[in-house]
Structures are given as C-alpha cells and as structure tokens.
C-alpha positions as CSV (number, residue, x, y, z in Angstrom):
1,M,15.9,-3.4,4.3
2,V,17.9,-3.1,7.5
3,W,19.5,0.2,6.4
4,G,16.6,1.4,4.4
5,N,15.3,4.0,6.8
6,C,18.5,5.2,8.5
7,G,19.4,8.9,8.5
8,K,21.0,10.8,5.6
9,T,24.4,10.9,7.4
10,L,24.6,7.1,7.7
11,K,23.3,6.6,4.1
12,G,26.0,8.9,2.9
13,M,28.7,7.0,4.8
14,L,27.4,3.6,3.5
15,Q,27.4,5.0,-0.1
16,R,31.0,6.3,0.3
17,L,32.0,2.9,1.5
18,Q,30.4,1.3,-1.6
19,N,32.1,3.8,-3.8
20,R,35.5,3.0,-2.3
21,A,34.9,-0.7,-2.7
22,A,34.0,-0.1,-6.3
23,R,37.2,1.8,-6.9
24,V,39.3,-1.0,-5.3
25,I,37.6,-3.7,-7.3
26,S,37.7,-1.8,-10.6
27,G,41.2,-0.4,-10.0
28,D,40.2,3.0,-11.2
29,S,41.6,6.2,-9.8
30,Y,39.8,9.0,-8.1
31,E,39.8,10.9,-11.4
32,V,37.0,8.6,-12.7
33,R,33.5,9.5,-11.5
34,F,32.0,6.9,-9.2
35,L,28.8,6.6,-11.3
36,D,31.0,5.6,-14.3
37,I,32.6,2.9,-12.1
38,L,29.3,1.6,-10.8
39,S,28.0,1.5,-14.4
40,K,31.2,-0.4,-15.5
41,L,30.7,-2.9,-12.7
42,N,26.9,-3.1,-13.4
43,W,26.2,-2.0,-9.8
44,K,23.4,0.2,-8.6
45,T,23.6,2.9,-6.0
46,L,22.5,1.9,-2.5
47,E,19.5,4.2,-2.8
48,E,18.4,2.5,-6.0
49,R,18.8,-0.9,-4.3
50,R,16.9,0.2,-1.2
51,N,14.0,1.4,-3.4
52,E,13.9,-1.8,-5.4
53,Q,13.7,-3.9,-2.2
54,Q,10.9,-1.7,-0.8
55,L,9.0,-2.0,-4.1
56,K,9.4,-5.8,-4.0
57,C,8.2,-6.0,-0.5
58,V,5.1,-3.7,-1.2
59,S,4.3,-5.8,-4.3
60,K,4.4,-9.0,-2.2
61,A,2.3,-7.3,0.5
62,L,-0.4,-6.2,-2.0
63,T,-0.6,-9.7,-3.4
64,C,-0.7,-11.4,0.0
65,Q,2.6,-13.2,-0.4
66,C,4.0,-12.1,2.9
67,P,2.8,-12.3,6.6
68,E,-0.5,-10.7,7.3
69,N,0.9,-8.0,9.6
70,I,3.0,-6.7,6.7
71,S,0.1,-7.0,4.2
72,N,-2.1,-4.9,6.5
73,M,0.4,-2.0,6.5
74,F,-0.6,-1.0,3.0
75,T,-4.0,0.2,1.7
76,M,-4.8,1.0,-1.9
77,S,-6.3,4.5,-2.3
78,N,-9.9,4.5,-3.6
79,S,-11.2,7.7,-5.1
80,E,-15.0,7.3,-5.4
81,R,-15.7,10.9,-6.3
82,Y,-13.2,11.0,-9.2
83,D,-12.3,8.3,-11.7
84,L,-8.7,9.2,-12.1
85,R,-6.4,6.7,-13.7
86,S,-3.5,7.8,-11.5
87,N,-5.3,6.9,-8.3
88,N,-5.9,3.3,-9.3
89,S,-2.6,1.9,-8.1
90,K,-1.5,4.4,-5.5
91,L,-1.3,3.6,-1.8
92,V,-2.8,5.6,1.0
93,L,0.0,7.8,2.4
94,A,-0.5,9.2,5.9
95,K,0.5,12.9,6.4
96,P,3.6,12.8,8.7
97,K,3.5,15.0,11.7
98,T,7.0,14.1,12.8
99,N,10.2,13.1,11.1
100,S,10.1,9.7,12.9
101,L,7.1,8.7,10.8
102,K,8.9,9.5,7.6
103,R,11.6,7.0,8.6
104,T,9.2,4.1,9.2
105,F,9.2,1.3,6.6
106,R,5.4,1.7,6.1
107,Y,5.7,5.4,5.1
108,A,8.9,5.2,3.1
109,A,7.8,2.1,1.1
110,A,4.4,3.6,0.3
111,K,6.0,6.9,-0.8
112,V,8.5,5.0,-3.1
113,W,5.6,2.9,-4.5
114,N,3.5,6.0,-5.2
115,Q,6.4,7.7,-6.9
116,S,7.0,4.6,-9.1
117,V,3.5,4.4,-10.4
118,S,3.0,8.0,-11.2
C-alpha cells in the first residue's frame, strides 16, 4: 500500500527491479519474457499485487473490519431513479479536478473496486 499511489516513473522502476530479481532467482536469460518468468515463479506483477491489496482494504472497509476513518472513505452508490444491477455494488467516485486527487488512496481504491465489479 505504501507504493500504491506513486507516479508512473517510480512504478516502472519498481517493476523493473522485480523483473531483474525474478531473472536472478529463475536463472533465465534476457531472451525469456519477464511475464513467462513471473508465471514460472508463480509471481504477480506489482500492479496486480497493488490492486489486490486495495480490493482487500476496500472490502474490509465496507464490512467495518477496519478503523472508522478508513470505513468512512467509501460510500456505496445508490441509484434510486434506476434499478440497475451494475450500480448495486459500485462505490461513489468523485470527479477528479486535479491529478493529485487521482493519486489518493481513496480515489484509486474506489476506481479499482468499481472496475472489478463491472
């Protein structure tokens, strides 16, 4: 969660570091695709791991299994005018006016949650 909302450049650097570590551990050369190496080691990309952690945290927040200040970050979307099945489990997602809002845990986790339930 610490590196979850860092910039693209830093995420890329961290992913390259994981890729190099996977090559060292597996002993494979640079001719082998890193996704094949990760699959062989049964590892996930850092992006997949960040998304999983965010989904776990949101799930705990929605079921009140975490501190109240985190639980209060997320609100389920209620569409009273329309009875749409897709709206039942989505979270309210504020429209970002700046890029700094997009990097907050609250926004990023709600976005990942909404993408996973659709």
